[in-house]
Amino acid sequence: MMIRYGLLGALLLRGTIGWAQQPVATDARPPLILGAYAQGSFIIGHTPSVKHLVASHPTGLELNLQRQTNGREPWHAWYKYPKVGLALVYYDYHNPILGKSYAATIYLNKPFYRSARQELNFRIGTGVGFFPIRFDQATNHKNNIVSSRLNATLQMRLEYDVALASQYGLLLGVGLNHYSNGATTKPNFGINLPTVFVGLNYHQQRPFRPLSSGPTAEPEEVGHNFLDLSTSLGFKQRNESDRRKYTVQSVTVAAGRRINRKSNLVLGPRASTTGHCWRNCVIQPGLGKSCPT
């Protein structure tokens, strides 16, 4: 599986570490938001093979901590002061075949509308999910959704926050949570969970007051061209009967141009291939690598 979630995580951690390393006055510290939400979901039967698992209605809880960007960096204002958050997510699937799941995600929460009492935000994040119960040919062969304990998770949602008191807000939201191991182990049909949320937020600062700052200059890279070369390496399982792991590789060469402070224009080819099995291979002198078919 080619994991592409590291970039978002690196950007979020870089921003958090940067804030921690720079001593600032108390009134300049980015304010925090602490939230606790209840969530109710259903499982999408996206293929006939999972129809037997979509009868239950999963429920769960989420605890999250968000840091409100406040204008200490120019990009905060460019993107209308988004929030950076960490969430812990719990689901009970009310089905002994699936059991429960636990996840930790990092995310960006971008406002579309903000007033003194109301906010409308779009949130997108990624992380790691853990399923104690998984597919087992002998004891749990009906679980063709989850075949590994560790899974990648993606989430996106639309949130509405309205003030109940000076620092407390009611949170209402709709979203989609997705869990999958990317075919590193099969069967892997994954879980898609349309979800509704209701909960409370505690705002360290409300209404939000960004730092005063004057106009910022355009980044020096605007109008400049660049070349980008990237590669990825992963592995996957072909099917349920073939338990061996096969390499997956890709290479991308792209030319780009920074067209404004928020956007790059990028164009280039990408090649990917699925290699041979590296498990049970034998290196023979003079003959190279020999793998069973």
Short mmCIF file of C-alpha atoms in Angstrom, two decimals:
data_model
loop_
_atom_site.label_atom_id
_atom_site.label_comp_id
_atom_site.label_asym_id
_atom_site.label_seq_id
_atom_site.Cartn_x
_atom_site.Cartn_y
_atom_site.Cartn_z
CA MET A 1 0.00 0.00 0.00
CA MET A 2 1.34 3.41 -0.92
CA ILE A 3 0.84 5.60 2.12
CA ARG A 4 0.18 9.20 1.15
CA TYR A 5 -0.98 10.50 4.50
CA GLY A 6 2.47 11.42 5.81
CA LEU A 7 2.55 14.80 4.04
CA LEU A 8 -0.52 16.12 5.86
CA GLY A 9 0.81 14.80 9.15
CA ALA A 10 4.22 16.37 8.60
CA LEU A 11 2.68 19.76 7.83
CA LEU A 12 0.47 19.67 10.90
CA LEU A 13 3.29 18.54 13.19
CA ARG A 14 5.65 21.11 11.72
CA GLY A 15 3.21 23.88 12.56
CA THR A 16 2.63 22.55 16.07
CA ILE A 17 6.34 22.15 16.79
CA GLY A 18 7.00 25.64 15.44
CA TRP A 19 4.49 27.14 17.87
CA ALA A 20 6.01 25.18 20.76
CA GLN A 21 9.55 26.30 20.00
CA GLN A 22 8.84 30.02 19.75
CA PRO A 23 8.21 31.80 23.08
CA VAL A 24 5.34 34.23 22.72
CA ALA A 25 3.37 36.52 24.96
CA THR A 26 0.30 34.99 26.59
CA ASP A 27 -2.13 37.09 24.55
CA ALA A 28 -0.38 35.99 21.32
CA ARG A 29 -0.68 32.26 21.97
CA PRO A 30 -3.10 30.53 19.58
CA PRO A 31 -6.29 29.75 21.53
CA LEU A 32 -7.42 26.16 22.08
CA ILE A 33 -10.79 24.47 21.54
CA LEU A 34 -11.71 21.28 23.40
CA GLY A 35 -14.58 19.14 22.08
CA ALA A 36 -16.57 16.03 23.00
CA TYR A 37 -19.06 14.59 20.48
CA ALA A 38 -21.48 11.67 20.21
CA GLN A 39 -21.85 10.11 16.77
CA GLY A 40 -24.28 7.78 15.03
CA SER A 41 -23.61 6.03 11.72
CA PHE A 42 -24.60 3.35 9.27
CA ILE A 43 -22.39 1.15 7.07
CA ILE A 44 -22.62 1.67 3.31
CA GLY A 45 -23.16 -1.59 1.41
CA HIS A 46 -20.85 -0.52 -1.40
CA THR A 47 -20.55 -4.08 -2.76
CA PRO A 48 -22.85 -7.12 -2.53
CA SER A 49 -20.10 -8.96 -0.64
CA VAL A 50 -20.66 -6.83 2.50
CA LYS A 51 -24.47 -6.80 2.53
CA HIS A 52 -24.53 -9.19 5.49
CA LEU A 53 -22.66 -6.61 7.64
CA VAL A 54 -24.72 -3.46 7.02
CA ALA A 55 -27.69 -4.21 9.29
CA SER A 56 -26.28 -2.63 12.46
CA HIS A 57 -25.98 1.10 13.22
CA PRO A 58 -22.56 1.92 14.74
CA THR A 59 -22.39 4.54 17.49
CA GLY A 60 -19.40 6.19 19.05
CA LEU A 61 -17.64 9.05 20.77
CA GLU A 62 -14.98 11.56 19.79
CA LEU A 63 -12.68 13.70 21.92
CA ASN A 64 -10.64 16.37 20.17
CA LEU A 65 -8.28 19.23 20.84
CA GLN A 66 -7.91 22.03 18.28
CA ARG A 67 -5.50 24.93 18.02
CA GLN A 68 -6.86 28.05 16.36
CA THR A 69 -4.38 29.73 14.03
CA ASN A 70 -4.33 33.43 14.86
CA GLY A 71 -2.22 35.28 12.30
CA ARG A 72 1.28 34.66 13.63
CA GLU A 73 2.14 33.28 10.16
CA PRO A 74 1.05 34.88 6.86
CA TRP A 75 -0.72 31.72 5.64
CA HIS A 76 -3.12 31.85 8.58
CA ALA A 77 -4.92 34.84 7.07
CA TRP A 78 -4.65 33.50 3.50
CA TYR A 79 -6.78 30.49 4.51
CA LYS A 80 -9.14 32.42 6.84
CA TYR A 81 -7.53 31.18 10.06
CA PRO A 82 -8.10 27.41 10.00
CA LYS A 83 -7.83 25.17 13.05
CA VAL A 84 -5.36 22.29 13.46
CA GLY A 85 -6.64 19.38 15.52
CA LEU A 86 -6.06 15.97 17.05
CA ALA A 87 -9.02 13.60 17.58
CA LEU A 88 -9.53 10.28 19.35
CA VAL A 89 -12.45 8.34 17.83
CA TYR A 90 -14.27 5.29 19.23
CA TYR A 91 -16.90 3.17 17.44
CA ASP A 92 -19.06 0.30 18.64
CA TYR A 93 -20.43 -1.54 15.59
CA HIS A 94 -23.06 -3.46 17.61
CA ASN A 95 -22.08 -6.58 15.67
CA PRO A 96 -19.88 -9.35 17.12
CA ILE A 97 -18.34 -9.92 13.69
CA LEU A 98 -16.92 -6.37 13.61
CA GLY A 99 -16.63 -5.51 17.30
CA LYS A 100 -15.23 -2.06 18.06
CA SER A 101 -12.61 0.31 16.63
CA TYR A 102 -10.30 2.99 18.01
CA ALA A 103 -8.59 5.70 15.98
CA ALA A 104 -6.35 8.74 16.32
CA THR A 105 -6.45 11.38 13.60
CA ILE A 106 -4.92 14.75 12.82
CA TYR A 107 -6.90 17.22 10.78
CA LEU A 108 -7.42 20.70 9.37
CA ASN A 109 -10.68 22.54 10.04
CA LYS A 110 -11.29 25.38 7.60
CA PRO A 111 -14.01 28.00 8.19
CA PHE A 112 -16.48 28.99 5.49
CA TYR A 113 -18.43 31.38 7.70
CA ARG A 114 -17.61 32.90 11.08
CA SER A 115 -19.41 35.44 13.26
CA ALA A 116 -19.27 36.26 16.97
CA ARG A 117 -21.69 33.40 17.78
CA GLN A 118 -21.61 31.00 14.83
CA GLU A 119 -19.14 29.04 12.71
CA LEU A 120 -19.51 26.82 9.64
CA ASN A 121 -16.41 24.70 9.01
CA PHE A 122 -15.19 21.92 6.72
CA ARG A 123 -12.87 19.40 8.33
CA ILE A 124 -10.57 16.85 6.65
CA GLY A 125 -8.12 14.53 8.38
CA THR A 126 -6.25 11.25 8.37
CA GLY A 127 -4.84 8.86 10.91
CA VAL A 128 -4.57 5.27 12.13
CA GLY A 129 -7.39 2.98 13.24
CA PHE A 130 -7.18 -0.16 15.40
CA PHE A 131 -9.66 -3.06 15.17
CA PRO A 132 -9.26 -5.72 17.90
CA ILE A 133 -11.50 -8.12 15.91
CA ARG A 134 -10.52 -8.95 12.33
CA PHE A 135 -11.03 -11.57 9.62
CA ASP A 136 -9.96 -15.08 10.54
CA GLN A 137 -10.62 -18.01 8.22
CA ALA A 138 -11.30 -20.37 11.11
CA THR A 139 -13.13 -18.20 13.65
CA ASN A 140 -14.41 -15.04 11.88
CA HIS A 141 -14.65 -15.76 8.16
CA LYS A 142 -17.70 -13.51 7.68
CA ASN A 143 -15.66 -10.37 8.42
CA ASN A 144 -14.55 -9.56 4.88
CA ILE A 145 -14.38 -5.83 5.69
CA VAL A 146 -11.44 -5.81 8.11
CA SER A 147 -8.53 -8.27 7.75
CA SER A 148 -5.83 -6.43 9.72
CA ARG A 149 -5.82 -4.78 13.12
CA LEU A 150 -4.13 -1.60 11.88
CA ASN A 151 -5.89 0.43 9.20
CA ALA A 152 -5.60 3.86 7.67
CA THR A 153 -8.52 6.18 8.32
CA LEU A 154 -9.80 9.20 6.40
CA GLN A 155 -12.50 11.57 7.59
CA MET A 156 -14.28 14.60 6.24
CA ARG A 157 -17.20 16.51 7.67
CA LEU A 158 -19.23 19.71 7.68
CA GLU A 159 -19.60 21.28 11.14
CA TYR A 160 -21.86 23.99 12.55
CA ASP A 161 -20.94 25.53 15.93
CA VAL A 162 -23.33 27.94 17.67
CA ALA A 163 -22.63 29.66 20.99
CA LEU A 164 -24.60 28.51 24.05
CA ALA A 165 -22.63 30.68 26.48
CA SER A 166 -19.57 32.94 26.39
CA GLN A 167 -17.12 30.04 25.89
CA TYR A 168 -19.33 27.03 25.12
CA GLY A 169 -20.76 26.02 21.77
CA LEU A 170 -23.18 23.38 20.48
CA LEU A 171 -21.64 21.35 17.64
CA LEU A 172 -23.80 19.75 14.91
CA GLY A 173 -22.24 17.96 11.96
CA VAL A 174 -22.47 15.42 9.16
CA GLY A 175 -19.52 13.56 7.72
CA LEU A 176 -17.93 10.40 6.36
CA ASN A 177 -15.39 8.16 8.07
CA HIS A 178 -13.45 5.57 6.06
CA TYR A 179 -11.26 2.70 7.27
CA SER A 180 -9.07 0.50 5.05
CA ASN A 181 -5.69 -1.22 5.04
CA GLY A 182 -5.12 -0.48 1.35
CA ALA A 183 -5.02 -4.19 0.37
CA THR A 184 -1.90 -4.93 2.40
CA THR A 185 -3.96 -7.86 3.70
CA LYS A 186 -7.12 -9.34 2.17
CA PRO A 187 -10.10 -9.54 2.24
CA ASN A 188 -10.26 -5.76 2.47
CA PHE A 189 -13.52 -4.16 1.38
CA GLY A 190 -13.11 -1.40 3.97
CA ILE A 191 -15.76 0.45 5.97
CA ASN A 192 -17.53 3.65 4.88
CA LEU A 193 -19.50 5.31 7.67
CA PRO A 194 -21.80 8.27 6.93
CA THR A 195 -22.11 9.90 10.35
CA VAL A 196 -24.07 12.56 12.21
CA PHE A 197 -22.48 14.34 15.19
CA VAL A 198 -23.71 16.30 18.16
CA GLY A 199 -21.56 17.61 20.98
CA LEU A 200 -20.06 20.50 22.90
CA ASN A 201 -17.01 22.69 22.28
CA TYR A 202 -15.16 24.72 24.89
CA HIS A 203 -13.55 27.79 23.29
CA GLN A 204 -10.61 29.36 25.10
CA GLN A 205 -11.33 32.56 23.15
CA ARG A 206 -14.76 33.52 21.82
CA PRO A 207 -15.37 35.51 19.76
CA PHE A 208 -12.12 34.75 17.96
CA ARG A 209 -9.78 37.75 17.67
CA PRO A 210 -6.86 37.39 15.23
CA LEU A 211 -3.64 39.25 15.82
CA SER A 212 -3.36 42.63 14.15
CA SER A 213 -1.13 42.45 11.10
CA GLY A 214 -0.56 44.56 8.05
CA PRO A 215 -0.60 43.43 4.42
CA THR A 216 1.93 40.69 3.65
CA ALA A 217 4.10 40.50 0.56
CA GLU A 218 3.67 37.78 -2.02
CA PRO A 219 5.99 34.76 -1.50
CA GLU A 220 9.25 34.99 -3.42
CA GLU A 221 8.44 31.77 -5.29
CA VAL A 222 5.44 33.28 -7.10
CA GLY A 223 6.13 33.33 -10.84
CA HIS A 224 9.01 30.83 -10.56
CA ASN A 225 9.19 27.37 -12.15
CA PHE A 226 10.25 24.19 -10.37
CA LEU A 227 10.84 20.48 -11.02
CA ASP A 228 9.49 17.80 -8.70
CA LEU A 229 10.67 14.17 -8.60
CA SER A 230 9.00 11.74 -6.21
CA THR A 231 8.77 8.01 -5.67
CA SER A 232 6.86 5.63 -3.42
CA LEU A 233 7.25 2.02 -2.37
CA GLY A 234 4.70 -0.23 -0.70
CA PHE A 235 3.25 -3.71 -0.71
CA LYS A 236 -0.07 -5.47 -1.15
CA GLN A 237 -1.67 -8.89 -1.10
CA ARG A 238 -3.10 -10.16 -4.39
CA ASN A 239 -6.08 -12.15 -3.06
CA GLU A 240 -7.31 -14.22 -0.14
CA SER A 241 -5.79 -17.49 -1.36
CA ASP A 242 -2.36 -15.99 -2.12
CA ARG A 243 -1.02 -14.76 1.22
CA ARG A 244 2.27 -13.48 -0.19
CA LYS A 245 3.14 -9.77 -0.28
CA TYR A 246 3.90 -8.04 -3.58
CA THR A 247 5.79 -4.78 -3.97
CA VAL A 248 4.08 -1.72 -5.43
CA GLN A 249 6.25 1.10 -6.80
CA SER A 250 5.63 4.44 -8.47
CA VAL A 251 7.70 7.30 -9.89
CA THR A 252 6.44 10.80 -10.71
CA VAL A 253 8.25 13.54 -12.63
CA ALA A 254 6.46 16.89 -12.71
CA ALA A 255 7.18 20.45 -13.78
CA GLY A 256 5.37 23.25 -12.00
CA ARG A 257 4.96 26.97 -11.57
CA ARG A 258 3.95 28.93 -8.46
CA ILE A 259 1.08 31.03 -9.80
CA ASN A 260 0.00 32.79 -6.58
CA ARG A 261 0.46 32.62 -2.83
CA LYS A 262 -1.88 29.61 -2.49
CA SER A 263 -1.56 27.64 -5.73
CA ASN A 264 0.90 25.75 -7.92
CA LEU A 265 0.25 24.58 -11.46
CA VAL A 266 1.83 21.13 -11.91
CA LEU A 267 1.99 18.79 -14.92
CA GLY A 268 3.89 15.56 -15.42
CA PRO A 269 3.76 11.78 -16.01
CA ARG A 270 3.48 9.07 -13.37
CA ALA A 271 4.40 5.40 -13.75
CA SER A 272 3.48 2.62 -11.34
CA THR A 273 4.03 -1.11 -11.27
CA THR A 274 3.24 -4.12 -9.13
CA GLY A 275 6.32 -6.25 -8.62
CA HIS A 276 6.91 -9.89 -7.82
CA CYS A 277 6.57 -11.53 -4.44
CA TRP A 278 9.52 -10.96 -2.11
CA ARG A 279 8.39 -13.49 0.45
CA ASN A 280 9.79 -17.03 0.05
CA CYS A 281 12.20 -15.84 -2.66
CA VAL A 282 15.62 -17.46 -2.95
CA ILE A 283 18.79 -15.74 -4.18
CA GLN A 284 20.80 -18.28 -6.20
CA PRO A 285 24.42 -17.54 -7.18
CA GLY A 286 24.60 -16.84 -10.88
CA LEU A 287 20.83 -17.16 -11.33
CA GLY A 288 19.54 -14.13 -9.41
CA LYS A 289 16.26 -14.08 -7.49
CA SER A 290 13.91 -17.05 -7.81
CA CYS A 291 10.31 -16.75 -6.55
CA PRO A 292 7.51 -19.30 -6.53
CA THR A 293 4.68 -18.54 -8.94
#
